Tab-separated table of C-alpha atoms in Angstrom:
chain	number	residue	atom	x	y	z
F	1135	MET	CA	35.104	-47.341	-47.201
F	1136	LYS	CA	35.560	-48.229	-50.851
F	1137	VAL	CA	37.139	-46.200	-53.629
F	1138	HIS	CA	37.269	-47.241	-57.262
F	1139	LEU	CA	39.660	-45.366	-59.537
F	1140	PRO	CA	37.811	-45.213	-62.836
F	1141	ASN	CA	38.987	-45.038	-66.407
F	1142	SER	CA	38.528	-41.283	-66.386
F	1143	ALA	CA	37.743	-38.694	-63.710
F	1144	PHE	CA	38.410	-35.046	-64.463
F	1145	LEU	CA	36.521	-32.014	-63.260
F	1146	GLY	CA	34.108	-32.153	-66.193
F	1147	ASN	CA	32.944	-35.671	-65.316
F	1148	ILE	CA	34.124	-36.056	-61.721
F	1149	ASP	CA	30.592	-36.223	-60.284
F	1150	SER	CA	30.351	-39.938	-61.006
F	1151	PHE	CA	33.605	-40.603	-59.116
F	1152	PHE	CA	32.273	-38.730	-56.088
F	1153	ASN	CA	28.989	-40.563	-56.370
F	1154	SER	CA	30.760	-43.929	-56.459
F	1155	LEU	CA	32.527	-43.395	-53.120
F	1156	ASP	CA	31.380	-45.795	-50.450
F	1157	MET	CA	31.961	-44.053	-47.147
F	1158	SER	CA	30.483	-46.769	-44.923
F	1159	ASP	CA	32.696	-48.712	-42.481
F	1160	THR	CA	35.185	-45.968	-41.784
F	1161	ASN	CA	37.632	-48.427	-40.195
F	1162	THR	CA	38.653	-49.967	-43.501
F	1163	LEU	CA	39.602	-48.693	-46.942
F	1164	GLN	CA	39.400	-50.829	-50.075
F	1165	ILE	CA	40.871	-49.430	-53.268
F	1166	SER	CA	40.190	-50.881	-56.695
F	1167	ALA	CA	40.985	-49.524	-60.126
F	1168	ASN	CA	40.078	-49.810	-63.771
F	1169	LYS	CA	42.105	-52.657	-65.223
F	1170	LYS	CA	42.919	-51.091	-68.603
F	1171	TRP	CA	43.639	-47.414	-68.188
F	1172	ILE	CA	43.246	-44.940	-65.336
F	1173	SER	CA	43.418	-41.251	-66.039
F	1174	VAL	CA	42.329	-39.060	-63.158
F	1175	HIS	CA	42.542	-35.498	-61.919
F	1176	PRO	CA	45.140	-34.815	-59.172
F	1177	LEU	CA	42.174	-34.110	-56.901
F	1178	VAL	CA	41.315	-37.815	-56.961
F	1179	LEU	CA	44.820	-38.681	-55.769
F	1180	ALA	CA	44.682	-36.053	-53.035
F	1181	MET	CA	41.343	-37.409	-51.822
F	1182	VAL	CA	42.478	-41.036	-51.743
F	1183	ALA	CA	45.713	-40.120	-49.940
F	1184	ALA	CA	43.760	-38.077	-47.392
F	1185	LEU	CA	41.275	-40.906	-46.815
F	1186	GLY	CA	44.155	-43.299	-46.311
F	1187	GLN	CA	45.289	-41.308	-43.274
F	1188	THR	CA	42.034	-42.006	-41.458
F	1189	VAL	CA	42.483	-45.790	-41.505
F	1190	ARG	CA	45.119	-47.988	-39.890
F	1191	PRO	CA	47.620	-49.117	-42.572
F	1192	GLU	CA	46.763	-52.776	-41.936
F	1193	ASN	CA	43.127	-51.992	-42.725
F	1194	ILE	CA	43.903	-50.638	-46.187
F	1195	ALA	CA	43.417	-53.134	-48.988
F	1196	CYS	CA	44.636	-51.925	-52.342
F	1197	GLU	CA	44.269	-54.283	-55.282
F	1198	VAL	CA	47.229	-54.733	-57.606
F	1199	PHE	CA	46.978	-52.133	-60.329
F	1200	GLU	CA	47.003	-53.675	-63.794
F	1201	ALA	CA	46.300	-50.633	-65.933
F	1202	LYS	CA	49.026	-49.506	-68.308
F	1203	SER	CA	48.993	-46.111	-66.619
F	1204	LYS	CA	49.715	-47.610	-63.179
F	1205	HIS	CA	53.218	-46.101	-63.060
F	1206	TYR	CA	51.662	-42.670	-62.795
F	1207	PHE	CA	50.257	-43.484	-59.372
F	1208	GLU	CA	53.592	-44.732	-58.106
F	1209	ARG	CA	55.321	-41.648	-59.465
F	1210	MET	CA	52.769	-39.367	-57.816
F	1211	GLY	CA	53.394	-41.046	-54.451
F	1212	LEU	CA	49.929	-42.477	-53.867
F	1213	PHE	CA	51.045	-45.893	-52.610
F	1214	ARG	CA	53.610	-44.329	-50.309
F	1215	PHE	CA	50.892	-42.350	-48.551
F	1216	LEU	CA	48.717	-45.428	-48.286
F	1217	GLY	CA	51.566	-47.493	-46.877
F	1218	VAL	CA	51.018	-50.027	-49.648
F	1219	ARG	CA	53.673	-51.853	-51.656
F	1220	SER	CA	52.619	-51.460	-55.278
F	1221	GLY	CA	55.307	-53.648	-56.834
F	1222	ILE	CA	55.570	-51.041	-59.574
F	1223	ASP	CA	59.059	-49.945	-60.625
F	1224	VAL	CA	59.406	-46.475	-62.049
F	1225	VAL	CA	62.254	-45.022	-63.968
F	1226	GLU	CA	62.995	-41.510	-62.739
F	1227	HIS	CA	60.893	-39.287	-64.930
F	1228	GLU	CA	62.467	-37.382	-67.749
F	1229	SER	CA	63.136	-33.691	-67.280
F	1230	ALA	CA	60.077	-32.773	-69.351
F	1231	GLY	CA	57.821	-34.223	-66.668
F	1232	ARG	CA	55.851	-31.421	-65.109
F	1233	PHE	CA	54.018	-32.492	-61.998
F	1234	VAL	CA	53.905	-31.941	-58.283
F	1235	PRO	CA	53.685	-35.309	-56.515
F	1236	LEU	CA	51.299	-35.807	-53.656
F	1237	THR	CA	52.428	-33.694	-50.731
F	1238	GLN	CA	51.069	-33.542	-47.207
F	1239	ILE	CA	51.159	-30.063	-45.695
F	1240	GLN	CA	50.445	-29.628	-42.003
F	1241	SER	CA	51.957	-26.285	-41.098
F	1242	GLN	CA	52.468	-22.770	-42.402
F	1243	GLU	CA	56.222	-23.396	-42.602
F	1244	ALA	CA	55.659	-26.466	-44.767
F	1245	LEU	CA	53.259	-24.464	-46.943
F	1246	SER	CA	55.791	-21.678	-47.527
F	1247	LYS	CA	58.422	-24.227	-48.533
F	1248	PHE	CA	55.985	-26.114	-50.759
F	1249	VAL	CA	54.957	-22.996	-52.672
F	1250	THR	CA	58.596	-22.087	-53.251
F	1251	ASP	CA	59.455	-25.588	-54.483
F	1252	MET	CA	56.281	-26.135	-56.524
F	1253	ILE	CA	56.772	-23.577	-59.267
F	1254	PRO	CA	60.098	-24.972	-60.599
F	1255	LEU	CA	58.544	-28.456	-60.716
F	1256	LEU	CA	55.830	-27.204	-63.035
F	1257	HIS	CA	58.299	-25.214	-65.202
F	1258	LEU	CA	56.014	-22.190	-65.203
F	1259	SER	CA	56.700	-18.723	-66.496
F	1260	PRO	CA	56.343	-15.958	-63.882
F	1261	ALA	CA	53.036	-14.874	-65.456
F	1262	HIS	CA	51.564	-18.351	-65.081
F	1263	ALA	CA	53.153	-18.989	-61.703
F	1264	GLU	CA	51.500	-15.969	-60.117
F	1265	PRO	CA	47.863	-17.146	-60.049
F	1266	ILE	CA	48.831	-20.751	-59.342
F	1267	ARG	CA	50.922	-20.036	-56.260
F	1268	TYR	CA	48.201	-17.657	-55.134
F	1269	ILE	CA	45.478	-20.306	-55.401
F	1270	VAL	CA	47.484	-23.102	-53.791
F	1271	THR	CA	48.607	-20.900	-50.921
F	1272	GLU	CA	45.125	-19.666	-50.092
F	1273	LEU	CA	43.523	-23.110	-50.318
F	1274	VAL	CA	46.135	-24.871	-48.195
F	1275	ARG	CA	46.138	-22.070	-45.649
F	1276	ASN	CA	42.358	-22.518	-45.349
F	1277	VAL	CA	42.935	-26.155	-44.453
F	1278	ILE	CA	45.648	-25.395	-41.897
F	1279	GLU	CA	43.580	-22.656	-40.292
F	1280	HIS	CA	40.026	-23.966	-40.427
F	1281	ALA	CA	39.809	-27.687	-41.231
F	1282	GLU	CA	40.920	-28.989	-37.822
F	1283	SER	CA	42.424	-32.026	-39.488
F	1284	PRO	CA	45.406	-33.660	-37.791
F	1285	HIS	CA	46.515	-34.762	-41.253
F	1286	GLY	CA	46.578	-31.304	-42.843
F	1287	ALA	CA	46.154	-30.842	-46.575
F	1288	PHE	CA	47.027	-33.185	-49.437
F	1289	VAL	CA	48.050	-31.451	-52.640
F	1290	ALA	CA	48.975	-32.686	-56.109
F	1291	ALA	CA	49.284	-30.982	-59.485
F	1292	GLN	CA	49.919	-32.045	-63.049
F	1293	TYR	CA	50.697	-30.273	-66.309
F	1294	TYR	CA	48.806	-31.581	-69.359
F	1295	GLU	CA	50.587	-30.856	-72.592
F	1296	LYS	CA	47.646	-31.532	-74.915
F	1297	SER	CA	45.420	-28.931	-73.288
F	1298	ASN	CA	48.338	-26.784	-72.064
F	1299	SER	CA	46.776	-26.724	-68.642
F	1300	ILE	CA	47.685	-27.246	-65.005
F	1301	ARG	CA	45.295	-29.253	-62.871
F	1302	ILE	CA	45.501	-28.919	-59.119
F	1303	GLY	CA	43.806	-30.935	-56.381
F	1304	ILE	CA	43.709	-30.195	-52.646
F	1305	ALA	CA	41.861	-32.362	-50.129
F	1306	ASP	CA	41.472	-32.681	-46.399
F	1307	VAL	CA	39.520	-34.894	-44.053
F	1308	GLY	CA	38.753	-32.169	-41.553
F	1309	VAL	CA	35.443	-30.846	-40.277
F	1310	GLY	CA	34.115	-29.547	-43.599
F	1311	ILE	CA	32.717	-26.206	-44.692
F	1312	LYS	CA	29.289	-26.534	-43.080
F	1313	LYS	CA	30.793	-26.728	-39.616
F	1314	THR	CA	33.288	-23.888	-40.099
F	1315	ILE	CA	30.829	-21.485	-41.739
F	1316	GLY	CA	28.055	-22.580	-39.376
F	1317	ARG	CA	29.963	-21.178	-36.405
F	1318	SER	CA	28.990	-17.656	-37.394
F	1319	HIS	CA	26.235	-17.997	-39.991
F	1320	ARG	CA	22.982	-19.856	-40.308
F	1321	VAL	CA	23.377	-22.658	-42.844
F	1322	SER	CA	20.664	-24.987	-44.042
F	1323	GLY	CA	22.937	-27.638	-45.507
F	1324	ASP	CA	26.278	-28.397	-47.118
F	1325	LEU	CA	25.469	-26.660	-50.383
F	1326	SER	CA	24.285	-23.472	-48.723
F	1327	ALA	CA	27.476	-23.531	-46.600
F	1328	ILE	CA	29.628	-23.827	-49.740
F	1329	GLY	CA	27.648	-20.947	-51.252
F	1330	LEU	CA	28.355	-18.759	-48.230
F	1331	ALA	CA	32.035	-19.717	-48.207
F	1332	LEU	CA	32.290	-18.566	-51.822
F	1333	THR	CA	30.564	-15.259	-51.094
F	1334	PRO	CA	32.904	-12.290	-50.559
F	1335	GLY	CA	33.161	-11.023	-46.999
F	1336	ILE	CA	31.703	-14.108	-45.308
F	1337	THR	CA	33.934	-16.058	-42.955
F	1338	GLY	CA	33.233	-18.688	-40.359
F	1339	THR	CA	35.274	-16.759	-37.807
F	1340	THR	CA	32.751	-13.943	-37.323
F	1341	ALA	CA	29.356	-12.703	-38.417
F	1342	ARG	CA	30.819	-9.187	-38.595
F	1343	GLU	CA	31.040	-7.462	-41.985
F	1344	GLY	CA	34.657	-7.252	-43.151
F	1345	GLY	CA	35.715	-10.265	-41.094
F	1346	THR	CA	38.176	-10.268	-38.227
F	1347	GLU	CA	41.667	-8.816	-38.119
F	1348	GLN	CA	42.944	-12.192	-39.354
F	1349	ASN	CA	40.203	-13.389	-41.733
F	1350	ALA	CA	38.270	-11.502	-44.372
F	1351	GLY	CA	36.239	-14.297	-45.924
F	1352	ALA	CA	37.630	-13.467	-49.328
F	1353	GLY	CA	39.940	-16.373	-50.206
F	1354	LEU	CA	37.500	-18.712	-51.937
F	1355	PHE	CA	35.758	-15.848	-53.723
F	1356	PHE	CA	39.120	-14.765	-55.170
F	1357	ILE	CA	39.869	-18.295	-56.348
F	1358	LYS	CA	36.449	-18.796	-57.890
F	1359	SER	CA	36.841	-15.417	-59.611
F	1360	ILE	CA	40.289	-16.285	-60.984
F	1361	ALA	CA	38.810	-19.487	-62.426
F	1362	SER	CA	35.773	-17.681	-63.779
F	1363	ILE	CA	37.745	-14.972	-65.601
F	1364	ASN	CA	40.168	-17.476	-67.084
F	1365	GLY	CA	37.336	-19.778	-68.143
F	1366	ASP	CA	38.538	-22.642	-65.972
F	1367	PHE	CA	36.795	-25.412	-64.085
F	1368	PHE	CA	36.656	-25.080	-60.307
F	1369	ALA	CA	35.001	-27.694	-58.093
F	1370	ILE	CA	34.446	-27.811	-54.361
F	1371	TYR	CA	33.066	-30.861	-52.574
F	1372	SER	CA	32.319	-30.830	-48.861
F	1373	GLY	CA	29.931	-32.904	-46.801
F	1374	SER	CA	27.351	-34.228	-49.226
F	1375	ALA	CA	27.432	-31.282	-51.637
F	1376	LEU	CA	29.351	-30.378	-54.760
F	1377	TYR	CA	29.563	-26.940	-56.336
F	1378	LYS	CA	31.194	-26.845	-59.733
F	1379	LEU	CA	31.973	-23.667	-61.636
F	1380	LEU	CA	31.612	-24.583	-65.286
F	1381	ARG	CA	33.808	-23.148	-67.980
F	1382	GLN	CA	32.539	-19.669	-68.740
F	1383	HIS	CA	31.860	-18.541	-72.280
F	1384	ALA	CA	34.645	-16.222	-73.458
F	1385	THR	CA	32.266	-13.274	-73.820
F	1386	LYS	CA	30.947	-13.595	-70.273
F	1387	ARG	CA	34.126	-14.303	-68.330
F	1388	HIS	CA	34.479	-10.801	-66.969
F	1389	ILE	CA	31.055	-10.790	-65.413
F	1390	LEU	CA	31.749	-11.759	-61.815
F	1391	HIS	CA	28.990	-12.464	-59.362
F	1392	ALA	CA	29.233	-12.203	-55.606
F	1393	ASP	CA	26.561	-14.908	-55.430
F	1394	PRO	CA	28.190	-18.137	-56.700
F	1395	PHE	CA	24.812	-19.536	-57.715
F	1396	ARG	CA	24.503	-16.809	-60.341
F	1397	ASP	CA	27.667	-18.039	-62.062
F	1398	ARG	CA	27.454	-20.748	-64.704
F	1399	HIS	CA	27.669	-23.759	-62.446
F	1400	SER	CA	26.330	-27.158	-61.527
F	1401	ALA	CA	25.472	-28.191	-57.997
F	1402	ARG	CA	24.676	-31.507	-56.381
F	1403	GLU	CA	23.513	-32.595	-52.994
F	1404	ASN	CA	23.116	-36.029	-51.486
F	1405	LEU	CA	26.528	-37.227	-52.597
F	1406	PRO	CA	28.403	-39.620	-50.298
F	1407	GLN	CA	29.503	-37.742	-47.181
F	1408	TRP	CA	33.034	-36.353	-47.587
F	1409	THR	CA	34.072	-35.395	-44.076
F	1410	GLY	CA	36.281	-32.525	-45.041
F	1411	THR	CA	36.752	-30.476	-48.168
F	1412	ALA	CA	38.100	-31.340	-51.602
F	1413	VAL	CA	38.891	-28.656	-54.166
F	1414	GLY	CA	39.964	-29.048	-57.771
F	1415	ILE	CA	40.906	-26.384	-60.265
F	1416	ASP	CA	42.064	-26.432	-63.882
F	1417	MET	CA	44.093	-23.577	-65.313
F	1418	MET	CA	44.272	-23.268	-69.080
F	1419	LEU	CA	47.618	-21.569	-69.615
F	1420	ASP	CA	46.773	-20.265	-73.101
F	1421	GLU	CA	43.843	-18.331	-71.733
F	1422	THR	CA	45.242	-16.997	-68.489
F	1423	GLU	CA	44.616	-13.285	-68.159
F	1424	LYS	CA	47.302	-11.026	-66.727
F	1425	PHE	CA	46.999	-11.395	-62.967
F	1426	SER	CA	46.845	-7.681	-62.230
F	1427	ALA	CA	44.042	-7.216	-64.799
F	1428	LEU	CA	42.196	-10.083	-63.225
F	1429	LEU	CA	42.494	-8.489	-59.785
F	1430	GLU	CA	40.980	-5.299	-61.156
F	1431	HIS	CA	37.808	-7.215	-62.060
F	1432	ILE	CA	37.697	-8.806	-58.623
F	1433	ARG	CA	38.138	-5.413	-56.967
F	1434	GLY	CA	35.004	-3.946	-58.522
F	1435	THR	CA	32.820	-6.938	-57.673
F	1436	TYR	CA	34.097	-7.247	-54.125
F	1437	ALA	CA	33.559	-3.621	-53.153
F	1438	ARG	CA	30.098	-3.640	-54.750
F	1439	ALA	CA	29.114	-6.803	-52.894
F	1440	VAL	CA	30.185	-5.424	-49.516
F	1441	ARG	CA	28.388	-2.127	-50.219
F	1442	GLU	CA	25.178	-3.872	-51.240
F	1443	ARG	CA	25.191	-6.133	-48.210
F	1444	ARG	CA	25.761	-3.148	-45.968
F	1445	LYS	CA	22.855	-1.357	-47.630
F	1446	GLU	CA	20.594	-4.315	-46.911
F	1447	ARG	CA	21.120	-3.686	-43.207
F	1448	TYR	CA	20.222	0.016	-43.388
F	1449	LYS	CA	17.178	0.924	-41.421
F	1450	LYS	CA	14.269	1.856	-43.628
F	1451	PRO	CA	12.339	5.081	-43.016
F	1452	ARG	CA	8.917	4.678	-41.520
F	1453	PHE	CA	6.266	6.586	-43.423
F	1454	VAL	CA	3.240	7.004	-41.190
G	739	MET	CA	58.235	7.292	-38.740
G	740	ILE	CA	58.997	3.581	-38.881
G	741	THR	CA	59.809	1.550	-41.973
G	742	ILE	CA	58.910	-2.137	-42.153
G	743	THR	CA	60.920	-4.062	-44.703
G	744	LEU	CA	58.909	-7.146	-45.557
G	745	HIS	CA	61.272	-9.080	-47.788
G	746	LYS	CA	63.616	-10.113	-45.014
G	747	VAL	CA	60.762	-11.740	-43.091
G	748	VAL	CA	58.444	-13.070	-45.814
G	749	GLY	CA	60.714	-13.719	-48.789
G	750	ASP	CA	59.551	-12.797	-52.289
G	751	PHE	CA	55.943	-13.990	-51.880
G	752	ALA	CA	54.047	-12.398	-49.016
G	753	GLU	CA	51.617	-15.117	-47.948
G	754	ASN	CA	52.401	-16.029	-44.344
G	755	LYS	CA	49.520	-14.629	-42.286
G	756	ASP	CA	51.241	-15.499	-39.029
G	757	VAL	CA	54.101	-13.180	-39.932
G	758	ALA	CA	51.566	-10.527	-41.012
G	759	ARG	CA	49.856	-10.818	-37.611
G	760	ASP	CA	53.157	-10.365	-35.777
G	761	ILE	CA	54.027	-7.270	-37.795
G	762	ARG	CA	50.536	-5.878	-37.225
G	763	GLU	CA	50.558	-6.481	-33.479
G	764	LYS	CA	54.195	-5.632	-32.746
G	765	GLU	CA	54.909	-2.836	-35.178
G	766	ILE	CA	52.018	-1.284	-37.086
G	767	LEU	CA	49.357	-0.915	-34.398
G	768	PRO	CA	51.775	0.266	-31.660
G	769	ALA	CA	53.238	2.849	-34.070
G	770	LEU	CA	49.795	4.182	-34.986
G	771	GLU	CA	48.855	4.247	-31.318
G	772	LYS	CA	51.807	6.514	-30.656
G	773	GLY	CA	50.864	8.759	-33.565
G	774	ASP	CA	53.782	7.645	-35.733
G	775	GLU	CA	53.660	7.143	-39.470
G	776	VAL	CA	54.395	3.728	-40.973
G	777	VAL	CA	56.036	2.845	-44.279
G	778	VAL	CA	55.608	-0.745	-45.433
G	779	ASP	CA	58.346	-1.521	-47.933
G	780	PHE	CA	57.577	-4.267	-50.485
G	781	GLU	CA	61.009	-4.085	-52.157
G	782	GLY	CA	61.881	-7.510	-53.632
G	783	ILE	CA	58.366	-8.886	-53.202
G	784	THR	CA	56.857	-10.267	-56.384
G	785	GLY	CA	53.415	-11.106	-55.044
G	786	ALA	CA	51.149	-11.075	-52.012
G	787	THR	CA	47.911	-12.746	-51.085
G	788	GLN	CA	44.805	-10.871	-50.067
G	789	SER	CA	44.863	-12.853	-46.806
G	790	PHE	CA	48.353	-11.568	-45.996
G	791	VAL	CA	47.502	-7.947	-46.731
G	792	HIS	CA	44.236	-8.243	-44.797
G	793	ALA	CA	46.045	-9.634	-41.757
G	794	LEU	CA	48.611	-6.849	-42.046
G	795	ILE	CA	46.442	-3.724	-42.329
G	796	SER	CA	42.707	-4.395	-41.918
G	797	GLU	CA	42.675	-3.843	-38.160
G	798	ALA	CA	44.385	-0.468	-38.552
G	799	ILE	CA	41.649	0.616	-40.972
G	800	ARG	CA	38.955	-0.742	-38.684
G	801	ARG	CA	40.339	1.232	-35.737
G	802	TYR	CA	41.256	4.480	-37.451
G	803	GLY	CA	39.052	4.428	-40.555
G	804	GLY	CA	40.398	6.162	-43.649
G	805	ASP	CA	42.796	8.143	-41.413
G	806	ALA	CA	44.903	4.990	-41.171
G	807	LEU	CA	45.753	5.416	-44.834
G	808	ASP	CA	47.032	8.930	-44.201
G	809	ARG	CA	49.541	7.409	-41.798
G	810	ILE	CA	50.482	4.145	-43.521
G	811	SER	CA	52.169	4.227	-46.907
G	812	PHE	CA	53.245	1.382	-49.160
G	813	LYS	CA	56.609	1.556	-50.896
G	814	ASN	CA	58.067	-0.333	-53.873
G	815	CYS	CA	54.861	-2.239	-54.674
G	816	ASN	CA	54.550	-3.865	-58.062
G	817	GLU	CA	51.272	-3.701	-59.971
G	818	THR	CA	49.840	-6.895	-58.474
G	819	VAL	CA	50.658	-5.938	-54.907
G	820	GLN	CA	49.167	-2.489	-55.470
G	821	LYS	CA	45.924	-4.052	-56.704
G	822	ILE	CA	45.658	-6.343	-53.694
G	823	ILE	CA	46.328	-3.524	-51.229
G	824	THR	CA	43.705	-1.433	-53.021
G	825	ILE	CA	41.106	-4.215	-52.780
G	826	VAL	CA	41.686	-4.649	-49.053
G	827	THR	CA	41.629	-0.924	-48.281
G	828	GLU	CA	38.438	-0.471	-50.311
G	829	TYR	CA	36.450	-3.287	-48.756
G	830	MET	CA	37.569	-2.339	-45.260
G	831	GLN	CA	36.366	1.218	-45.795
G	832	GLU	CA	33.135	0.003	-47.407
G	833	SER	CA	32.410	-2.282	-44.481
G	834	GLY	CA	33.421	0.254	-41.848
């Protein structure tokens, strides 16, 4: 496998990074990087760290980073997870640094601890912390419960002062969405599986409406809705497909759709095969709506979606 | 009537579905089976996930329908927790 860390890869332009992944020869991992400047979304770090777990350390070849921004990758813990000596010295970051370094989470106990520790690292107010801990918890729990990855979830987050935003990346190298959703629903491909996973009330654990006693099939719909209302980017890449919720226009943010393909989005198929799931989300802190108000919007859409799907199964009268 | 105090088992953020399952299986469902009423106390809890609340109460609503909500009450919930409980109770009744 080959990964090249480009000059820039954020959710707006991340498609080209995904497209550049070379997933052949899964026994080796070669990592190269832009020589001048590398500025990438935490999702990229989470993906590379997760990939690194699938290869023996001696089969990982990471070129010496020359870019001026190379210290960032040391500080975020990327080389540590790859078992690579970077030769980069970092001075302990100043107190204004607001980031969550790469973290591997393999159990519910580790997740609970991570969520508790994460918020102080990002220096968030309670109002901003609420949706972020919600999103991270639900996404990581999905990995622990459904991904079947022995390596768990890789998570990283970064605060960006210029845009006053938090960017979060979560990746696993598990079985992917198509396999988990396909256990209970008919799926035609990776993109249709992602679409179903984002639809309220659909879970891979049962075909039954309302889910099981332990799974409702609501988690990803909630997260997509939080991003939609706040006008944030949200991207999900699994198998060979990418679904990306684009930033919603301010006037349309409160229109939530149960069908993710009715939201303002882009979708791609035939990307290099990511054997697992990678999710990125950006949260613009200036535009974050009060969490309880946001939940009120979700409530209306969710109940309507379940009602409409139930109606679809009603028997129709026969007029003879 | 039994009262379940969540804070001592889940901390201030109710997200651990495994704990929710244990409370459901060991406390809520047996109490309802016996005809008891249940009070779930969210004192000290600042937030909860939909997954947690679903794991806690959805099976009770599936078994007893809307009657479950006559016998389970939710105490000391902040606005966010109230919204999440409302979402779960609504979609469970809609899908019933």
